[in-house]
mmCIF file of C-alpha atoms in Angstrom:
data_model
loop_
_atom_site.group_PDB
_atom_site.id
_atom_site.type_symbol
_atom_site.label_atom_id
_atom_site.label_comp_id
_atom_site.label_asym_id
_atom_site.label_seq_id
_atom_site.Cartn_x
_atom_site.Cartn_y
_atom_site.Cartn_z
ATOM 1 C CA MET A 1 20.661 -2.903 -8.889
ATOM 2 C CA LEU A 2 22.001 -6.524 -6.999
ATOM 3 C CA ALA A 3 20.672 -5.051 -3.720
ATOM 4 C CA ARG A 4 17.535 -4.490 -4.615
ATOM 5 C CA ILE A 5 16.817 -7.334 -6.450
ATOM 6 C CA PHE A 6 18.427 -9.089 -3.212
ATOM 7 C CA SER A 7 15.891 -6.872 -0.998
ATOM 8 C CA THR A 8 13.284 -8.019 -2.760
ATOM 9 C CA ILE A 9 13.631 -11.461 -3.298
ATOM 10 C CA VAL A 10 13.829 -11.612 0.971
ATOM 11 C CA ILE A 11 10.856 -9.475 1.093
ATOM 12 C CA TRP A 12 8.737 -11.963 -0.754
ATOM 13 C CA ALA A 13 10.570 -15.091 1.430
ATOM 14 C CA ILE A 14 9.699 -13.364 4.520
ATOM 15 C CA ALA A 15 5.497 -12.494 2.722
ATOM 16 C CA VAL A 16 5.340 -16.096 2.158
ATOM 17 C CA ILE A 17 6.479 -17.181 5.308
ATOM 18 C CA ALA A 18 3.831 -15.193 7.390
ATOM 19 C CA ILE A 19 0.920 -16.407 5.148
ATOM 20 C CA VAL A 20 1.633 -19.976 4.836
ATOM 21 C CA TYR A 21 2.019 -20.169 8.811
ATOM 22 C CA GLY A 22 -0.421 -17.059 9.901
ATOM 23 C CA LYS A 23 -2.654 -16.906 6.900
ATOM 24 C CA SER A 24 -4.362 -13.575 6.587
ATOM 25 C CA TYR A 25 -3.483 -12.830 10.259
ATOM 26 C CA GLY A 26 0.109 -13.238 9.212
ATOM 27 C CA PHE A 27 -0.558 -11.250 6.073
ATOM 28 C CA ALA A 28 -2.524 -8.470 8.319
ATOM 29 C CA SER A 29 0.438 -8.206 10.435
ATOM 30 C CA MET A 30 3.229 -7.718 7.714
ATOM 31 C CA ILE A 31 1.264 -5.231 6.000
ATOM 32 C CA MET A 32 0.457 -3.378 9.822
ATOM 33 C CA ILE A 33 3.766 -3.393 10.449
ATOM 34 C CA LEU A 34 4.995 -2.263 7.067
ATOM 35 C CA SER A 35 2.083 1.076 7.680
ATOM 36 C CA LEU A 36 3.684 1.587 11.218
ATOM 37 C CA ALA A 37 6.919 1.701 9.235
ATOM 38 C CA VAL A 38 5.572 4.252 6.452
ATOM 39 C CA ASN A 39 4.152 6.448 9.664
ATOM 40 C CA TYR A 40 7.268 6.506 11.558
ATOM 41 C CA GLU A 41 9.594 7.537 8.536
ATOM 42 C CA ILE A 42 6.854 10.124 7.513
ATOM 43 C CA CYS A 43 6.610 12.056 10.867
ATOM 44 C CA THR A 44 10.481 11.735 10.281
ATOM 45 C CA LEU A 45 10.912 13.581 7.676
ATOM 46 C CA LEU A 46 7.674 16.027 9.001
ATOM 47 C CA ARG A 47 9.982 17.330 12.055
ATOM 48 C CA LYS A 48 12.741 17.623 9.770
ATOM 49 C CA ALA A 49 10.796 19.974 8.017
ATOM 50 C CA ASN A 50 9.342 21.628 11.381
ATOM 51 C CA TYR A 51 6.496 20.256 11.410
ATOM 52 C CA LYS A 52 4.866 18.256 14.528
ATOM 53 C CA PRO A 53 2.646 15.159 14.305
ATOM 54 C CA ILE A 54 1.957 12.857 16.933
ATOM 55 C CA LEU A 55 3.941 10.094 15.921
ATOM 56 C CA TRP A 56 2.242 7.932 19.444
ATOM 57 C CA TYR A 57 -1.122 8.606 18.556
ATOM 58 C CA ILE A 58 -0.465 7.765 14.768
ATOM 59 C CA GLN A 59 0.647 4.290 15.760
ATOM 60 C CA VAL A 60 -2.148 3.570 18.131
ATOM 61 C CA ALA A 61 -4.384 4.628 15.786
ATOM 62 C CA THR A 62 -3.053 2.417 13.250
ATOM 63 C CA VAL A 63 -2.592 -0.687 15.371
ATOM 64 C CA LEU A 64 -6.672 -0.510 15.837
ATOM 65 C CA ILE A 65 -7.438 -0.171 12.045
ATOM 66 C CA PHE A 66 -5.419 -3.315 11.373
ATOM 67 C CA ALA A 67 -6.748 -5.076 14.309
ATOM 68 C CA CYS A 68 -10.344 -4.529 13.142
ATOM 69 C CA SER A 69 -9.467 -4.616 9.708
ATOM 70 C CA THR A 70 -8.949 -8.218 9.632
ATOM 71 C CA ASN A 71 -11.178 -11.420 9.706
ATOM 72 C CA ASN A 72 -13.541 -11.703 13.139
ATOM 73 C CA PRO A 73 -15.285 -14.785 13.687
ATOM 74 C CA LEU A 74 -17.672 -13.070 15.916
ATOM 75 C CA ILE A 75 -18.648 -10.486 13.565
ATOM 76 C CA PRO A 76 -20.466 -10.861 10.207
ATOM 77 C CA LEU A 77 -18.636 -10.360 7.244
ATOM 78 C CA PRO A 78 -20.013 -7.686 5.480
ATOM 79 C CA LEU A 79 -20.169 -5.289 8.929
ATOM 80 C CA ASN A 80 -16.461 -6.724 9.384
ATOM 81 C CA HIS A 81 -15.520 -4.449 6.136
ATOM 82 C CA PHE A 82 -16.815 -1.350 7.740
ATOM 83 C CA ILE A 83 -15.024 -1.589 11.964
ATOM 84 C CA GLY A 84 -11.394 -0.257 10.243
ATOM 85 C CA ASP A 85 -13.279 2.261 8.768
ATOM 86 C CA LEU A 86 -15.180 3.312 12.020
ATOM 87 C CA VAL A 87 -12.136 3.220 14.235
ATOM 88 C CA PHE A 88 -10.575 6.075 11.294
ATOM 89 C CA ALA A 89 -13.257 7.836 12.038
ATOM 90 C CA MET A 90 -13.084 7.818 16.280
ATOM 91 C CA ALA A 91 -9.096 7.809 15.339
ATOM 92 C CA VAL A 92 -9.546 11.214 13.537
ATOM 93 C CA THR A 93 -12.473 13.118 15.588
ATOM 94 C CA PRO A 94 -10.926 14.129 18.218
ATOM 95 C CA LEU A 95 -8.149 16.069 15.709
ATOM 96 C CA PHE A 96 -10.826 17.274 13.203
ATOM 97 C CA ILE A 97 -12.847 19.028 16.613
ATOM 98 C CA MET A 98 -9.220 20.612 17.618
ATOM 99 C CA ILE A 99 -9.197 21.909 13.749
ATOM 100 C CA VAL A 100 -12.884 23.392 14.244
ATOM 101 C CA LYS A 101 -11.852 24.936 17.477
ATOM 102 C CA ASP A 102 -8.735 26.735 16.048
ATOM 103 C CA PRO A 103 -8.203 26.300 12.553
ATOM 104 C CA TYR A 104 -5.712 28.948 11.506
ATOM 105 C CA GLY A 105 -3.515 28.216 14.390
ATOM 106 C CA ASP A 106 -0.447 27.013 14.267
ATOM 107 C CA TYR A 107 -1.207 23.770 16.656
ATOM 108 C CA VAL A 108 -3.048 22.749 13.527
ATOM 109 C CA LYS A 109 -0.940 23.457 10.649
ATOM 110 C CA GLN A 110 1.876 21.844 12.642
ATOM 111 C CA THR A 111 0.614 19.172 14.512
ATOM 112 C CA ILE A 112 -2.808 18.007 13.694
ATOM 113 C CA ALA A 113 -3.129 18.599 9.944
ATOM 114 C CA PRO A 114 -0.053 16.457 9.316
ATOM 115 C CA THR A 115 -0.840 13.836 11.959
ATOM 116 C CA VAL A 116 -4.864 13.200 10.277
ATOM 117 C CA ALA A 117 -3.057 13.147 6.997
ATOM 118 C CA THR A 118 -0.450 10.750 7.796
ATOM 119 C CA ILE A 119 -3.236 8.417 8.990
ATOM 120 C CA PHE A 120 -4.657 8.806 6.005
ATOM 121 C CA ILE A 121 -2.155 8.132 3.640
ATOM 122 C CA SER A 122 -0.751 4.998 5.690
ATOM 123 C CA PRO A 123 -2.954 3.138 7.733
ATOM 124 C CA PHE A 124 -6.024 4.162 6.159
ATOM 125 C CA MET A 125 -5.148 3.266 2.988
ATOM 126 C CA LEU A 126 -2.697 0.264 3.627
ATOM 127 C CA LYS A 127 -5.667 -1.940 5.616
ATOM 128 C CA PHE A 128 -7.154 -2.106 2.057
ATOM 129 C CA TYR A 129 -5.666 -5.076 1.552
ATOM 130 C CA ALA A 130 -6.272 -6.777 4.837
ATOM 131 C CA LEU A 131 -9.544 -6.169 4.273
ATOM 132 C CA VAL A 132 -9.163 -7.947 0.998
ATOM 133 C CA ALA A 133 -6.999 -11.152 2.708
ATOM 134 C CA SER A 134 -9.663 -11.502 5.424
ATOM 135 C CA GLY A 135 -12.846 -13.226 4.957
ATOM 136 C CA TYR A 136 -12.444 -16.306 4.620
ATOM 137 C CA ASP A 137 -10.485 -19.140 6.139
ATOM 138 C CA THR A 138 -8.805 -20.002 2.358
ATOM 139 C CA TYR A 139 -6.093 -18.834 0.375
ATOM 140 C CA GLU A 140 -7.867 -17.326 -2.409
ATOM 141 C CA ASN A 141 -8.508 -14.420 -1.262
ATOM 142 C CA ILE A 142 -4.620 -13.317 0.910
ATOM 143 C CA MET A 143 -3.877 -14.516 -3.090
ATOM 144 C CA PHE A 144 -6.016 -12.015 -4.277
ATOM 145 C CA ALA A 145 -4.481 -9.366 -1.839
ATOM 146 C CA VAL A 146 -1.076 -10.461 -3.248
ATOM 147 C CA TRP A 147 -1.876 -10.697 -6.677
ATOM 148 C CA ILE A 148 -2.855 -6.795 -6.622
ATOM 149 C CA ILE A 149 0.376 -5.952 -4.651
ATOM 150 C CA ALA A 150 2.754 -7.843 -6.922
ATOM 151 C CA ALA A 151 1.743 -6.421 -9.882
ATOM 152 C CA ALA A 152 1.922 -3.401 -8.241
ATOM 153 C CA LYS A 153 5.392 -3.544 -7.147
ATOM 154 C CA PHE A 154 6.934 -5.136 -10.248
ATOM 155 C CA SER A 155 4.722 -2.353 -12.569
ATOM 156 C CA ASP A 156 7.826 -0.162 -10.026
ATOM 157 C CA ILE A 157 10.673 -2.967 -10.686
ATOM 158 C CA GLY A 158 9.866 -2.690 -14.304
ATOM 159 C CA ALA A 159 10.047 1.089 -14.753
ATOM 160 C CA TYR A 160 13.359 1.332 -12.651
ATOM 161 C CA VAL A 161 14.718 -1.883 -15.058
ATOM 162 C CA ILE A 162 13.380 -0.911 -18.374
ATOM 163 C CA GLY A 163 13.521 3.203 -17.508
ATOM 164 C CA CYS A 164 17.357 2.436 -16.888
ATOM 165 C CA ALA A 165 18.102 0.552 -20.247
ATOM 166 C CA PHE A 166 16.291 2.265 -22.278
ATOM 167 C CA GLY A 167 14.825 5.662 -20.800
ATOM 168 C CA ARG A 168 15.754 8.449 -22.776
ATOM 169 C CA HIS A 169 12.327 10.420 -22.518
ATOM 170 C CA LYS A 170 11.536 12.014 -19.269
ATOM 171 C CA MET A 171 8.300 11.483 -17.575
ATOM 172 C CA ALA A 172 7.852 14.393 -14.870
ATOM 173 C CA PRO A 173 11.460 15.775 -14.902
ATOM 174 C CA THR A 174 9.887 18.553 -11.933
ATOM 175 C CA MET A 175 8.322 15.502 -9.958
ATOM 176 C CA SER A 176 10.846 12.673 -10.388
ATOM 177 C CA PRO A 177 13.736 13.081 -12.858
ATOM 178 C CA ASN A 178 15.145 9.465 -13.045
ATOM 179 C CA LYS A 179 11.384 8.025 -14.580
ATOM 180 C CA THR A 180 11.052 8.361 -18.304
ATOM 181 C CA TRP A 181 7.567 7.315 -20.432
ATOM 182 C CA GLU A 182 10.139 3.699 -21.287
ATOM 183 C CA GLY A 183 10.212 3.373 -18.127
ATOM 184 C CA ALA A 184 6.574 3.613 -17.502
ATOM 185 C CA VAL A 185 5.328 1.302 -20.541
ATOM 186 C CA GLY A 186 7.998 -1.404 -19.419
ATOM 187 C CA GLY A 187 6.305 -1.115 -15.894
ATOM 188 C CA ILE A 188 3.059 -1.066 -16.747
ATOM 189 C CA VAL A 189 3.591 -4.727 -19.642
ATOM 190 C CA SER A 190 5.800 -5.991 -16.459
ATOM 191 C CA SER A 191 2.570 -5.910 -14.063
ATOM 192 C CA ALA A 192 0.180 -7.731 -16.938
ATOM 193 C CA VAL A 193 3.121 -10.221 -17.138
ATOM 194 C CA ILE A 194 3.271 -10.937 -13.739
ATOM 195 C CA GLY A 195 -0.489 -10.439 -13.190
ATOM 196 C CA ALA A 196 -0.988 -13.373 -15.499
ATOM 197 C CA SER A 197 1.920 -15.642 -14.323
ATOM 198 C CA PHE A 198 0.653 -15.358 -11.234
ATOM 199 C CA ALA A 199 -2.901 -16.396 -11.869
ATOM 200 C CA TRP A 200 -1.573 -19.158 -14.210
ATOM 201 C CA ILE A 201 0.648 -20.480 -11.461
ATOM 202 C CA CYS A 202 -1.509 -19.836 -8.426
ATOM 203 C CA GLY A 203 -4.633 -21.437 -10.669
ATOM 204 C CA LYS A 204 -2.917 -24.638 -10.866
ATOM 205 C CA TYR A 205 -2.520 -25.418 -7.386
ATOM 206 C CA GLY A 206 -5.457 -24.580 -6.270
ATOM 207 C CA ILE A 207 -5.090 -21.264 -4.059
ATOM 208 C CA PHE A 208 -6.328 -18.277 -6.710
ATOM 209 C CA TYR A 209 -9.761 -18.177 -7.934
ATOM 210 C CA LYS A 210 -10.333 -20.223 -10.758
ATOM 211 C CA GLU A 211 -12.709 -17.963 -12.478
ATOM 212 C CA ILE A 212 -9.883 -15.103 -12.768
ATOM 213 C CA THR A 213 -7.785 -16.568 -15.898
ATOM 214 C CA PRO A 214 -4.619 -15.181 -16.982
ATOM 215 C CA LEU A 215 -6.343 -13.460 -19.665
ATOM 216 C CA SER A 216 -8.018 -11.425 -17.373
ATOM 217 C CA ALA A 217 -6.019 -10.998 -14.771
ATOM 218 C CA ALA A 218 -3.241 -9.840 -17.361
ATOM 219 C CA ILE A 219 -5.884 -7.272 -18.535
ATOM 220 C CA VAL A 220 -6.681 -5.965 -14.738
ATOM 221 C CA SER A 221 -3.210 -5.965 -14.068
ATOM 222 C CA ILE A 222 -2.718 -3.097 -16.487
ATOM 223 C CA PRO A 223 -4.577 -0.432 -14.943
ATOM 224 C CA ILE A 224 -3.210 -1.535 -11.329
ATOM 225 C CA GLY A 225 0.221 -0.912 -12.889
ATOM 226 C CA MET A 226 -1.129 2.877 -13.854
ATOM 227 C CA VAL A 227 -2.176 3.555 -10.693
ATOM 228 C CA ALA A 228 1.293 2.167 -9.098
ATOM 229 C CA ILE A 229 3.072 4.837 -11.290
ATOM 230 C CA VAL A 230 1.037 7.525 -10.075
ATOM 231 C CA SER A 231 1.645 6.647 -6.617
ATOM 232 C CA ASP A 232 5.077 6.152 -6.473
ATOM 233 C CA LEU A 233 5.247 9.730 -8.483
ATOM 234 C CA LEU A 234 2.968 11.464 -5.655
ATOM 235 C CA GLU A 235 5.727 9.642 -3.033
ATOM 236 C CA SER A 236 8.522 11.381 -5.170
ATOM 237 C CA VAL A 237 6.892 14.425 -5.239
ATOM 238 C CA PHE A 238 6.585 14.648 -1.316
ATOM 239 C CA LYS A 239 10.421 13.022 -1.029
ATOM 240 C CA ARG A 240 11.628 16.326 -3.359
ATOM 241 C CA ARG A 241 9.438 18.515 -0.578
ATOM 242 C CA MET A 242 11.404 17.032 1.821
ATOM 243 C CA ASP A 243 14.898 17.221 0.370
ATOM 244 C CA VAL A 244 15.310 13.901 0.694
ATOM 245 C CA LYS A 245 16.272 11.005 -2.179
ATOM 246 C CA ASP A 246 15.078 7.772 0.166
ATOM 247 C CA SER A 247 12.903 7.634 3.070
ATOM 248 C CA GLY A 248 15.221 5.974 5.044
ATOM 249 C CA ALA A 249 17.885 3.398 4.540
ATOM 250 C CA ILE A 250 16.761 0.249 6.139
ATOM 251 C CA ILE A 251 16.339 -1.690 2.869
ATOM 252 C CA PRO A 252 19.241 -2.070 0.901
ATOM 253 C CA GLY A 253 18.528 -1.070 -2.488
ATOM 254 C CA ILE A 254 15.322 -0.127 -1.969
ATOM 255 C CA GLY A 255 15.282 2.411 0.492
ATOM 256 C CA GLY A 256 12.917 2.937 3.680
ATOM 257 C CA ALA A 257 9.525 1.440 4.556
ATOM 258 C CA PHE A 258 8.219 4.311 2.657
ATOM 259 C CA ASP A 259 10.063 3.557 -0.667
ATOM 260 C CA LEU A 260 8.731 -0.028 -0.280
ATOM 261 C CA ALA A 261 5.173 1.384 0.130
ATOM 262 C CA ASP A 262 5.110 4.089 -2.413
ATOM 263 C CA SER A 263 3.378 2.178 -5.492
ATOM 264 C CA LEU A 264 1.274 0.679 -3.160
ATOM 265 C CA ILE A 265 -0.673 2.960 -1.536
ATOM 266 C CA LEU A 266 -3.388 4.053 -4.211
ATOM 267 C CA CYS A 267 -3.555 0.824 -5.196
ATOM 268 C CA ALA A 268 -4.721 -0.358 -2.137
ATOM 269 C CA PRO A 269 -8.065 1.102 -2.533
ATOM 270 C CA LEU A 270 -8.477 -0.191 -6.047
ATOM 271 C CA SER A 271 -7.493 -3.802 -4.887
ATOM 272 C CA TYR A 272 -10.572 -3.576 -2.773
ATOM 273 C CA LEU A 273 -12.872 -1.874 -5.666
ATOM 274 C CA ILE A 274 -11.364 -4.702 -8.022
ATOM 275 C CA TYR A 275 -12.220 -7.287 -5.020
ATOM 276 C CA ILE A 276 -15.587 -5.980 -4.434
ATOM 277 C CA GLY A 277 -16.695 -6.256 -8.320
ATOM 278 C CA PHE A 278 -15.272 -9.616 -8.558
ATOM 279 C CA PHE A 279 -17.615 -10.789 -5.540
ATOM 280 C CA VAL A 280 -20.546 -9.083 -6.781
ATOM 281 C CA SER A 281 -20.501 -10.313 -10.225
ATOM 282 C CA ASN A 282 -20.019 -13.292 -8.841
ATOM 283 C CA ILE A 283 -22.909 -14.034 -6.125
#
């Protein structure tokens, strides 16, 4: 528990430094590094299961996707939000062509399919945080992305703490035996509390959208917490199939980069939808 708390504090401290000195570029760089580490761990686990994803191809595609998903003053803002998707499409198109040529071959099953899946699971999904954080040279949009991440991660942390203390009823015993319904409720409540606190504190310092009140932030954080739990469960299914407890051991108390990103993956496109909904409603 103490190791997990310490790692969480260190990670958030690094994030603050990256945002203060690098703004949207610093934030996007952190998410890209996380994605690169997730790619490596996924490929390592897949190789132990006799799959052969093309790691170098995945990493190059990841860098290009994130490079094209950050704010570029030479590209109009609406168009800028689609460049990353275009790069993703260009990255997977050659792989899909190979699938069409031999859809039932072992090379497709062992190499092409896991390569496409890894690009989709990690850089394609996580790049939505970079999209939300880019757009304007202010802190409001960056804090919007950080708010979603905080709500998602504290759902994970709250579920862990409450589950350890009060968990009695298993939520998905075949998928993740340690997760309980009590923990899930605690995680969702934690998301709402953190979401409201984040909006209140950042709003006081003028680095968050004033239109988002602590109450509305708490309400929106509830579905974020729920999606984070589902995302975490899906990662647990993958690890169970790979017969491992943690995806790695680089982060004390947490595990690997994939363990850190598990609850963030499905929340990434949700963050973009919430951002677009907020932006459209305030035009």
